[in-house]
Short mmCIF file of N, CA and C and ligand atoms in Angstrom, two decimals:
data_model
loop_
_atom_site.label_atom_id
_atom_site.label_comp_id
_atom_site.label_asym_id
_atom_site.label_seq_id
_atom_site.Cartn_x
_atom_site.Cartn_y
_atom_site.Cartn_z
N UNK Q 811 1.80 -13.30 -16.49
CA UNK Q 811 1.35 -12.05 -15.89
C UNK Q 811 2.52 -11.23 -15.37
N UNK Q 812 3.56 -11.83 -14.87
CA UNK Q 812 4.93 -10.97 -14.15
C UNK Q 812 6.12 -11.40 -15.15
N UNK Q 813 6.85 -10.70 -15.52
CA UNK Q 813 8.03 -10.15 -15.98
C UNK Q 813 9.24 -11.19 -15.32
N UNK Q 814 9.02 -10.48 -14.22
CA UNK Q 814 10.08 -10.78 -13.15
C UNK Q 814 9.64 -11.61 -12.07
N UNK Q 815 10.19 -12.40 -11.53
CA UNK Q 815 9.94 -13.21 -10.02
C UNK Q 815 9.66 -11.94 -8.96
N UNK Q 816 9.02 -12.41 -8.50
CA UNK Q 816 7.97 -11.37 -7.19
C UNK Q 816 9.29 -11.31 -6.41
N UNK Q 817 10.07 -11.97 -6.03
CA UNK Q 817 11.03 -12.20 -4.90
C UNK Q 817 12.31 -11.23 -5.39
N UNK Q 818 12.58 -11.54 -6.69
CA UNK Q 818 13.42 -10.02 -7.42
C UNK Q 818 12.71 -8.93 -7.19
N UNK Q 819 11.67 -8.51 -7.93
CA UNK Q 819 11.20 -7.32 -7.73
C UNK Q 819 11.76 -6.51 -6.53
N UNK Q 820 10.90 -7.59 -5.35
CA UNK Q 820 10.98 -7.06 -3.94
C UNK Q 820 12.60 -6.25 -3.68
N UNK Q 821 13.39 -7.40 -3.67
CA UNK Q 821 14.37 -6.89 -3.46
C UNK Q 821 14.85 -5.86 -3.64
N UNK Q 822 14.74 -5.89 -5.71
CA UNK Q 822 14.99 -4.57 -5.94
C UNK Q 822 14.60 -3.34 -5.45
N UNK Q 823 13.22 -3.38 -5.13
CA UNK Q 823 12.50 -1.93 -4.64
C UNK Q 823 13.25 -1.86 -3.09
N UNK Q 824 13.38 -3.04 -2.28
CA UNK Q 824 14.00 -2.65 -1.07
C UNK Q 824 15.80 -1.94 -1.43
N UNK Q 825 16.28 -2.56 -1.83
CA UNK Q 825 17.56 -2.15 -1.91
C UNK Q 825 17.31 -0.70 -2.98
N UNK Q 826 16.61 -0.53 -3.60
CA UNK Q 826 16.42 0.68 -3.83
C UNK Q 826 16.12 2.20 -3.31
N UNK Q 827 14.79 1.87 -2.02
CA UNK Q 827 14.57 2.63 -1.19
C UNK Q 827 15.55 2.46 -0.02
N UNK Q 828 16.01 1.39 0.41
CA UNK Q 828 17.23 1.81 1.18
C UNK Q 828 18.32 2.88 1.11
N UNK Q 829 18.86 2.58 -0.27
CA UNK Q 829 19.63 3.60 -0.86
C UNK Q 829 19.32 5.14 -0.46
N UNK Q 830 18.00 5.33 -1.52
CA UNK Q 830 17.53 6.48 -1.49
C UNK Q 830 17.31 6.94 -0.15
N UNK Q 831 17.00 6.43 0.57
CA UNK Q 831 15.68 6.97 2.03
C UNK Q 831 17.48 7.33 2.88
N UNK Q 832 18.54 6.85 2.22
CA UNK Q 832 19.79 6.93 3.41
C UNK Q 832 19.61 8.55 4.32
N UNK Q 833 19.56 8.59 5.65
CA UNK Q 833 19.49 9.40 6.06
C UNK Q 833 18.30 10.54 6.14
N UNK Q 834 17.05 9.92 5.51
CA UNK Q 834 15.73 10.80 5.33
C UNK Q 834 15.29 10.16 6.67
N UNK Q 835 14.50 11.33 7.07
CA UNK Q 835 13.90 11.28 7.96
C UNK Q 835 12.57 11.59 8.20
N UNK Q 836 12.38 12.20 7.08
CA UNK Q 836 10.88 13.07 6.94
C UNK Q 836 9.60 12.10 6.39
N UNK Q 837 8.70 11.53 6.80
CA UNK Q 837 7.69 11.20 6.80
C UNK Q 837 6.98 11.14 5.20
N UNK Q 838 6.87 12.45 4.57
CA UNK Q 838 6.35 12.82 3.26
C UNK Q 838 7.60 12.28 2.45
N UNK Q 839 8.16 12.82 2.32
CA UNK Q 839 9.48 12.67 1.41
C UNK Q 839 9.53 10.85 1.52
N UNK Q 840 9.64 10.25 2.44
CA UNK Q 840 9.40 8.66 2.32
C UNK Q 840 8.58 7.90 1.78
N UNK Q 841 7.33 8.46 2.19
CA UNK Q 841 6.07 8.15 1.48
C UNK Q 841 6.24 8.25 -0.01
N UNK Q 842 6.53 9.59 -0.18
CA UNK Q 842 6.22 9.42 -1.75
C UNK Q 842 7.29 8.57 -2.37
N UNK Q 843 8.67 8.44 -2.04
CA UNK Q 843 9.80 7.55 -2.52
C UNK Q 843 9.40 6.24 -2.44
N UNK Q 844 8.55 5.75 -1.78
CA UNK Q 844 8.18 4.53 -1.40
C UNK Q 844 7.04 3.86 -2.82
N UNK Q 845 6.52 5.53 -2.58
CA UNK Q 845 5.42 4.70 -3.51
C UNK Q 845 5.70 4.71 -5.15
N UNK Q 846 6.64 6.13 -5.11
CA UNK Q 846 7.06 5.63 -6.56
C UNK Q 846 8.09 4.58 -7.11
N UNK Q 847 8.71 4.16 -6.20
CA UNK Q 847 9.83 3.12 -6.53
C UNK Q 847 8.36 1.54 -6.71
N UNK Q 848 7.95 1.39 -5.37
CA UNK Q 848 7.15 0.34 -5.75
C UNK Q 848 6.17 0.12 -7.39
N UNK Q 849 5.68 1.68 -7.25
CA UNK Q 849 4.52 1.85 -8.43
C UNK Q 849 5.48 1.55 -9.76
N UNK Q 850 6.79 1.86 -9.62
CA UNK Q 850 7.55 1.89 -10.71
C UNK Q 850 7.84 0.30 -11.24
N UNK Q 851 8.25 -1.09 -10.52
CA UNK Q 851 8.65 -2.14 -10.10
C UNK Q 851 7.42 -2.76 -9.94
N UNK Q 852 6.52 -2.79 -9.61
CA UNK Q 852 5.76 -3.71 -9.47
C UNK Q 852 4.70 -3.46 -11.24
N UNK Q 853 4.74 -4.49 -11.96
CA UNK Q 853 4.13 -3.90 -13.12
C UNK Q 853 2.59 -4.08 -12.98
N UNK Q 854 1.88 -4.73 -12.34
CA UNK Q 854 0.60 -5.22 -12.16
C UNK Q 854 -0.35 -3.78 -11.13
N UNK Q 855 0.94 -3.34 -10.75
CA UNK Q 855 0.05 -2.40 -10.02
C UNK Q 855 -0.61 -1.06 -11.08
N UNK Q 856 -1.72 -0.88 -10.51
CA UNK Q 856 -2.27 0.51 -11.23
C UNK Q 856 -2.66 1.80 -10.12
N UNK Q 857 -2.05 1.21 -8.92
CA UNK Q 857 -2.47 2.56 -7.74
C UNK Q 857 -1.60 1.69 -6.72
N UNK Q 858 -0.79 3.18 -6.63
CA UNK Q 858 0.30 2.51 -5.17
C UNK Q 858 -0.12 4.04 -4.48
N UNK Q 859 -0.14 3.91 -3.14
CA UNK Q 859 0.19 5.18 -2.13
C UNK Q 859 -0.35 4.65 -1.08
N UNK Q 860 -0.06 5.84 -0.20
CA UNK Q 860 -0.98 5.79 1.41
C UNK Q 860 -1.75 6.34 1.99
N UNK Q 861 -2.03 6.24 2.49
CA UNK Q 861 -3.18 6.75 3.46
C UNK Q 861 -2.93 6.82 4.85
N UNK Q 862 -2.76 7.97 5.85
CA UNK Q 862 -1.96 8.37 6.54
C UNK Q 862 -3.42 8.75 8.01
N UNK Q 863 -2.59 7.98 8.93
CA UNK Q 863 -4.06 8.56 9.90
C UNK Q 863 -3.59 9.72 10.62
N UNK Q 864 -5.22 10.44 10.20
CA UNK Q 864 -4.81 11.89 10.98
C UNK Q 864 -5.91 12.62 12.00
N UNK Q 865 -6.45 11.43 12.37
CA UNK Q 865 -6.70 11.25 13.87
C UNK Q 865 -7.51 10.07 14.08
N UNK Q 866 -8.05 9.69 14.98
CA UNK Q 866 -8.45 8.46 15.78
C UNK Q 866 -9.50 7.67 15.11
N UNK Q 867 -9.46 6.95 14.09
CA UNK Q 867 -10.22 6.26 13.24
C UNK Q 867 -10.23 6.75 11.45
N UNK Q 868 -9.52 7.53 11.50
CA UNK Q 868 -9.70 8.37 10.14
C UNK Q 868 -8.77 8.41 9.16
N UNK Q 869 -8.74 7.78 8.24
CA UNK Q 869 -7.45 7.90 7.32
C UNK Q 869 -7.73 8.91 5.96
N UNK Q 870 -6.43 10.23 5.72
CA UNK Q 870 -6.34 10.84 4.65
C UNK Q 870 -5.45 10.05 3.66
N UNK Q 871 -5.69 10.88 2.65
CA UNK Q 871 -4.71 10.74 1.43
C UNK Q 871 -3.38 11.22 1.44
N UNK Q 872 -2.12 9.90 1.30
CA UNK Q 872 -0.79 10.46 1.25
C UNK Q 872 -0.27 10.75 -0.09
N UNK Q 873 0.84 10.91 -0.13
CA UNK Q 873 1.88 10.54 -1.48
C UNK Q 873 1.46 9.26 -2.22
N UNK Q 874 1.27 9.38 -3.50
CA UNK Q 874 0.50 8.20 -4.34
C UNK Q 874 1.06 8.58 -5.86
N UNK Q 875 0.64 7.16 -6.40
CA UNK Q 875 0.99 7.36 -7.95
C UNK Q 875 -0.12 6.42 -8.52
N UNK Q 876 -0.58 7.08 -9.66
CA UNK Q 876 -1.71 6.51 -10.49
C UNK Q 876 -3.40 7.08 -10.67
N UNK Q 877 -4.24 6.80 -10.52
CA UNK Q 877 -5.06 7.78 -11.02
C UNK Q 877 -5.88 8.58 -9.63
N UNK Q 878 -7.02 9.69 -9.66
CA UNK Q 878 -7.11 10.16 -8.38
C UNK Q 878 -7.61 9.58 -7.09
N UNK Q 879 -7.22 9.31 -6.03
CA UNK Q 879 -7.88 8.24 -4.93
C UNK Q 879 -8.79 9.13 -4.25
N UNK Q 880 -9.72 8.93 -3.41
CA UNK Q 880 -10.38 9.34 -2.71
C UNK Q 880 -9.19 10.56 -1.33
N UNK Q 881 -10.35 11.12 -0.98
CA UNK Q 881 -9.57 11.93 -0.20
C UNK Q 881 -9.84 11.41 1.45
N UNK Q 882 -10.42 10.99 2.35
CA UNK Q 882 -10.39 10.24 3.67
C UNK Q 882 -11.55 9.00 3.26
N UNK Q 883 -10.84 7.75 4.58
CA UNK Q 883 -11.61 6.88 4.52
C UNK Q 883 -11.52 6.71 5.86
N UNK Q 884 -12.66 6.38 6.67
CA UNK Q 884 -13.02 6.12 7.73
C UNK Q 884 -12.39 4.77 8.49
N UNK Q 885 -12.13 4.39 9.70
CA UNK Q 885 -11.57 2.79 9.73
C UNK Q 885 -12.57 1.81 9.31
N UNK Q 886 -14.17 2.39 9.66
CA UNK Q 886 -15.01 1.67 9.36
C UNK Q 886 -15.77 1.41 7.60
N UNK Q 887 -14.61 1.76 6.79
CA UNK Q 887 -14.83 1.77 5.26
C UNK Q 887 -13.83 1.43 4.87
N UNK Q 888 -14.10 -0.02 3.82
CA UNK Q 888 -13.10 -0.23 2.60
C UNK Q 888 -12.04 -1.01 2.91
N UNK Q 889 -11.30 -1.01 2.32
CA UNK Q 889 -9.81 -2.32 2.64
C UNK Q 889 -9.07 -1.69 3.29
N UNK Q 890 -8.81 -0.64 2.81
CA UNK Q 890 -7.82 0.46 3.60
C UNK Q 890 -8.47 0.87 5.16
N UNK Q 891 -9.48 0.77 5.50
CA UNK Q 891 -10.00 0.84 6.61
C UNK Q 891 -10.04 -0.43 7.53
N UNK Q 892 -10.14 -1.49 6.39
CA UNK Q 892 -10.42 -2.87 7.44
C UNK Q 892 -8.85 -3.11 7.91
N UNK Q 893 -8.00 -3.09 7.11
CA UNK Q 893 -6.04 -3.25 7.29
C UNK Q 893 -5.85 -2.27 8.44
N UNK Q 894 -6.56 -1.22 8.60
CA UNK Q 894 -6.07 0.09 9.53
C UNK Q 894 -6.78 -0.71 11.24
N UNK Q 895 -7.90 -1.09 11.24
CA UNK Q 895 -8.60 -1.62 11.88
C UNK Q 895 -7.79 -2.90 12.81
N UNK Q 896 -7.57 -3.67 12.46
CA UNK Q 896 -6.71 -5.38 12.18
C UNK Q 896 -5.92 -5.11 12.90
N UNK Q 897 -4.97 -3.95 12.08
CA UNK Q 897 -3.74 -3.51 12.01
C UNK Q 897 -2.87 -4.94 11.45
N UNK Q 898 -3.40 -4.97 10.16
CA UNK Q 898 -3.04 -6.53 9.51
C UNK Q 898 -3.08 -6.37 8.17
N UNK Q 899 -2.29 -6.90 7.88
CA UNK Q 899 -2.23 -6.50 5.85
C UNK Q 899 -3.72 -7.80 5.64
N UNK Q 900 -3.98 -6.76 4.77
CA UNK Q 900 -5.51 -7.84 3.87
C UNK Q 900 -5.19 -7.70 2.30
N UNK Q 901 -5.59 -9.37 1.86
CA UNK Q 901 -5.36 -9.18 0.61
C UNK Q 901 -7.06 -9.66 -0.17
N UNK Q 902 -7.02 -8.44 -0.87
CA UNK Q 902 -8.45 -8.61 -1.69
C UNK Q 902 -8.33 -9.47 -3.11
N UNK Q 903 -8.73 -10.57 -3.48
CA UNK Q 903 -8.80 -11.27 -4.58
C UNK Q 903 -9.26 -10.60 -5.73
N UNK Q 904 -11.01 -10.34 -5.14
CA UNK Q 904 -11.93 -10.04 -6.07
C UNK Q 904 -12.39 -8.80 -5.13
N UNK Q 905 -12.13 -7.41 -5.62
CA UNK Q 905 -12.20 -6.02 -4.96
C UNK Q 905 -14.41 -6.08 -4.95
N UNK Q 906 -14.91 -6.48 -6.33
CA UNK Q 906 -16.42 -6.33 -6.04
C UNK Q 906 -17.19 -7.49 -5.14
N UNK Q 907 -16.39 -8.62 -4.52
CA UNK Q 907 -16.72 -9.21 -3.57
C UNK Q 907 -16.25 -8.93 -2.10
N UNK Q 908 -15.63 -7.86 -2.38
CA UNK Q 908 -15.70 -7.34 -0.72
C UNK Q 908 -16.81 -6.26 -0.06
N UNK Q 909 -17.41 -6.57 0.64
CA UNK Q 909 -18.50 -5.69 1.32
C UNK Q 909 -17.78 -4.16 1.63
N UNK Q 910 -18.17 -3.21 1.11
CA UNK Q 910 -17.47 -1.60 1.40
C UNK Q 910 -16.83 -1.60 0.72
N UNK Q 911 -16.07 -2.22 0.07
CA UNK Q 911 -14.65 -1.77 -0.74
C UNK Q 911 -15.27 -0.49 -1.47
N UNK Q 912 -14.66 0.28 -1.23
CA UNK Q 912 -14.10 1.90 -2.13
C UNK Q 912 -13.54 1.70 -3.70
N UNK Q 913 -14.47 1.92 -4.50
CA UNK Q 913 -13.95 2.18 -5.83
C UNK Q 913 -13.67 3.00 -6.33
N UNK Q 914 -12.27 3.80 -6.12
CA UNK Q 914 -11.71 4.70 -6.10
C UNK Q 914 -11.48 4.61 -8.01
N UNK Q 915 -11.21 3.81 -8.52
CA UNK Q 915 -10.90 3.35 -9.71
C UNK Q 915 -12.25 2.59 -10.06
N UNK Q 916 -12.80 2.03 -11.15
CA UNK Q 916 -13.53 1.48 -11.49
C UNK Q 916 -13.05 0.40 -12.28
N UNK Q 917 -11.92 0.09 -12.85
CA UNK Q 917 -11.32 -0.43 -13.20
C UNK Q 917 -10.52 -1.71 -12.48
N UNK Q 918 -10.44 -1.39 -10.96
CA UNK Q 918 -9.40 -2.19 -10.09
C UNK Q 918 -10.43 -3.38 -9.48
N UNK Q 919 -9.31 -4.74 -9.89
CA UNK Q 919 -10.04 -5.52 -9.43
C UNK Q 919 -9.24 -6.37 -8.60
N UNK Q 920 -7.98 -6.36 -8.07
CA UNK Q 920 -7.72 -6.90 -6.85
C UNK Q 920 -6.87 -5.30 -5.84
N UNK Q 921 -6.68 -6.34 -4.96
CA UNK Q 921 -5.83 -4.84 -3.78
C UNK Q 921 -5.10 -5.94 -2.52
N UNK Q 922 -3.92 -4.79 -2.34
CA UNK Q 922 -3.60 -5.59 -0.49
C UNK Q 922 -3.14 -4.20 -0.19
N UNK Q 923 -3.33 -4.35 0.98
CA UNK Q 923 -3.21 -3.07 2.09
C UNK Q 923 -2.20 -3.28 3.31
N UNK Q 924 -1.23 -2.58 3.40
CA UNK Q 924 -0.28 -3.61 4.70
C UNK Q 924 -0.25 -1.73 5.75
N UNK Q 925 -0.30 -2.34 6.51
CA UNK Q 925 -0.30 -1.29 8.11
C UNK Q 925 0.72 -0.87 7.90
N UNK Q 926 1.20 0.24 7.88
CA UNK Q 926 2.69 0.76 8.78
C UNK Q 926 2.64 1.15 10.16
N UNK Q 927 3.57 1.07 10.61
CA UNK Q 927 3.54 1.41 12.02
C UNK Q 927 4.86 1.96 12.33
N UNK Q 928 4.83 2.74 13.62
CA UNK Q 928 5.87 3.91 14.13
C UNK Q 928 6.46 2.78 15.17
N UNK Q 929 7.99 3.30 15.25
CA UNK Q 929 8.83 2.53 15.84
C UNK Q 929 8.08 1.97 17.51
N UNK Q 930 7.53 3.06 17.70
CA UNK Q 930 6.42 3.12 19.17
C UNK Q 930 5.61 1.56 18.65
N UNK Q 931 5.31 1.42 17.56
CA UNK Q 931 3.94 0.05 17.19
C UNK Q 931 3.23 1.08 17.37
N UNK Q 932 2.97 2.45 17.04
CA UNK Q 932 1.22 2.93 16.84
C UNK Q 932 1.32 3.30 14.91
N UNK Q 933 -0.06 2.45 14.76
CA UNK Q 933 0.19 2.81 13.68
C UNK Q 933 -0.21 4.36 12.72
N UNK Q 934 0.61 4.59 11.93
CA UNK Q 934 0.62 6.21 11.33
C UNK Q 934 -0.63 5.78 9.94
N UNK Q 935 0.33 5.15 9.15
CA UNK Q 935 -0.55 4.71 7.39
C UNK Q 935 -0.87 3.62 7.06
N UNK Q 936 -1.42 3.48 6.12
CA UNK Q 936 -1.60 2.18 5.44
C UNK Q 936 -0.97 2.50 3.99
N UNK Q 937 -0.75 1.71 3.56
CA UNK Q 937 0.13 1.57 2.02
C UNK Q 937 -1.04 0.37 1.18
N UNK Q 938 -1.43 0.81 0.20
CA UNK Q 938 -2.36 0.49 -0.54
C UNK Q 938 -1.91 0.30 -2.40
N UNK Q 939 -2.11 -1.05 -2.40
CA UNK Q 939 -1.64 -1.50 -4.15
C UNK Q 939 -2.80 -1.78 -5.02
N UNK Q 940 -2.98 -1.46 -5.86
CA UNK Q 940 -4.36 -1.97 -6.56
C UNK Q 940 -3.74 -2.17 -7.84
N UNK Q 941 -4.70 -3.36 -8.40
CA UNK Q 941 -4.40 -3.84 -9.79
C UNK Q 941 -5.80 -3.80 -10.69
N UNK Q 942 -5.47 -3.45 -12.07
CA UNK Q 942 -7.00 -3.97 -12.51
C UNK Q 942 -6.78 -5.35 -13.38
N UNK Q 943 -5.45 -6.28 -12.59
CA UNK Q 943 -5.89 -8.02 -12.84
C UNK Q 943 -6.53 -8.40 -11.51
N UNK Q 944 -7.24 -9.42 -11.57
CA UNK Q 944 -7.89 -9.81 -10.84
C UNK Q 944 -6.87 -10.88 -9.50
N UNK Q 945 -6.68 -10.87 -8.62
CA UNK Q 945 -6.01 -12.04 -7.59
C UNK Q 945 -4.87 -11.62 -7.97
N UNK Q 946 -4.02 -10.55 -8.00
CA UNK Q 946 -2.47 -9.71 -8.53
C UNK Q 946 -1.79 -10.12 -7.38
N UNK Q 947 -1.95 -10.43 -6.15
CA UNK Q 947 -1.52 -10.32 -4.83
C UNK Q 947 -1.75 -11.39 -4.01
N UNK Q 948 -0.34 -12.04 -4.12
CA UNK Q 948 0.08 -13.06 -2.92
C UNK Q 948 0.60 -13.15 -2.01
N UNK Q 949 1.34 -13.94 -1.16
CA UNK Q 949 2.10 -13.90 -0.14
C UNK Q 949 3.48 -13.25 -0.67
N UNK Q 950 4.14 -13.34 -1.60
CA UNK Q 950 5.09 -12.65 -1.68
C UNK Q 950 5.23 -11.11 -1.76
N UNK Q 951 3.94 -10.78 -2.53
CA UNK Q 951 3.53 -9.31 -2.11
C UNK Q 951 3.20 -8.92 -0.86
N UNK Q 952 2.98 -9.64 0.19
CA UNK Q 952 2.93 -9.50 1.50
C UNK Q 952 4.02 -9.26 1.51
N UNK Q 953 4.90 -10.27 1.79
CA UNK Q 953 6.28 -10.15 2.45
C UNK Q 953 6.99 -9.08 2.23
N UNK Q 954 6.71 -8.70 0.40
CA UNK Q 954 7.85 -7.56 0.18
C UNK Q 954 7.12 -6.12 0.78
N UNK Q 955 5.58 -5.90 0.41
CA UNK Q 955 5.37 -4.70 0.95
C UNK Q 955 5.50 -4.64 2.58
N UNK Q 956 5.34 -5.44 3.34
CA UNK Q 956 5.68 -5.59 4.38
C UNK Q 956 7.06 -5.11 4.79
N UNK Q 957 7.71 -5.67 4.00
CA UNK Q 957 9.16 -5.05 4.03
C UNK Q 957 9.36 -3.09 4.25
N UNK Q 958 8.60 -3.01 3.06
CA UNK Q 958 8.73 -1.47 2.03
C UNK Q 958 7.97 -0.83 4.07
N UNK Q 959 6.84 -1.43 4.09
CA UNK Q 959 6.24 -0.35 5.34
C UNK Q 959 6.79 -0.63 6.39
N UNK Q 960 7.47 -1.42 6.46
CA UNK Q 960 8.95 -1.83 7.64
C UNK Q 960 9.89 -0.18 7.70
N UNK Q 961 10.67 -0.23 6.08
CA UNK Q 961 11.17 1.37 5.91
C UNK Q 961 10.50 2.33 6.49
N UNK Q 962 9.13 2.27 5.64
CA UNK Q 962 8.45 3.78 6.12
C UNK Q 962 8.47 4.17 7.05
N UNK Q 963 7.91 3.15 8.02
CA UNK Q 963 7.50 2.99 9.30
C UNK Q 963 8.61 3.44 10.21
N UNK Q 964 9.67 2.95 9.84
CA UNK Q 964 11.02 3.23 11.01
C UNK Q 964 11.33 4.84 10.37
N UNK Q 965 10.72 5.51 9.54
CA UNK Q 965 11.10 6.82 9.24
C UNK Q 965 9.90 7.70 9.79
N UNK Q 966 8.72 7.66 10.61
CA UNK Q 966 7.69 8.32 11.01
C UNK Q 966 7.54 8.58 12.00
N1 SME H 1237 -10.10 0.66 -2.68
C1 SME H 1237 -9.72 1.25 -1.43
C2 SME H 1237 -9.87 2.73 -1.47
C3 SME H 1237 -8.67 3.46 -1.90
S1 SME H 1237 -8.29 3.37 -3.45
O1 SME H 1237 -8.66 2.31 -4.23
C4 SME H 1237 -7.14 4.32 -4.01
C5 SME H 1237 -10.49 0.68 -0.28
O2 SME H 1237 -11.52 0.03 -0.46
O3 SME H 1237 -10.07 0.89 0.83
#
């Protein structure tokens, strides 16, 4: 199913957006660098972006790559809502065995969702991966997107 070791990948996309992000500061401009370096590097994915809260329970649509996502999701809807909620990366196996999940795609059958958060710890987005293989997402995809919304996060 992977090309490459999950643990390369990662790296690469980190030392990649490091590079790039040198000296950015802007919120958008991160987001979208974020998500196209990952969307680019991770081959299993078929929807990378975020979802950005823009006020007190409510998440919009950020910078994304892949086909069209929904435009807000509530905290109380979907993966991207339950991760915003937690404030905890969730990883979905099987996307039609989760209660609410958002089928933004019809096609996608796993997902993980990891929190970002502002240097403060309040969190701004969620960063959202979807695959249409089924169980695409392990702990090492934790760790590395964890990483990636580590960046974002210290840029918001
Ligand atoms: N599946 C997500 C919704 C967003 S998209 O798939 C782009 C969810 O259940 O939160």
């Amino acid at each position: 199913m992977v090309g490459r070791a999950k643990p390369e990948v990662y790296s690469t996309i980190v030392s990649q957006l490091t590079e790039l992000l040198d000296g950015t500061g802007d919120p958008i401009a991160t987001m979208a660098s974020a998500a196209a370096v990952v969307h680019g590097e991770v081959e299993y994915a078929s929807w990378t972006g975020f979802y950005r809260v823009v006020e007190p329970g409510l998440l919009r649509i950020g910078p994304y790559q892949g086909p069209i996502g929904c435009l807000e999701i509530p905290f109380d809807r979907g993966v991207c809502g339950a991760a915003a909620r937690r404030r905890e990366t969730v990883i979905v196996d099987d996307v039609h065995a989760f209660a609410g999940h958002i089928a933004c795609d019809p096609a996608s059958r796993s997902e993980i969702v990891v929190p970002v958060l502002d240097p403060s710890g309040a969190l701004v987005a969620v960063l959202d991966v979807d695959s249409r293989l089924p169980a695409a997402f392990d702990d090492e995809d934790r760790r590395g997107l964890e990483r990636v919304a580590g960046l974002v996060g210290q840029r918001c």
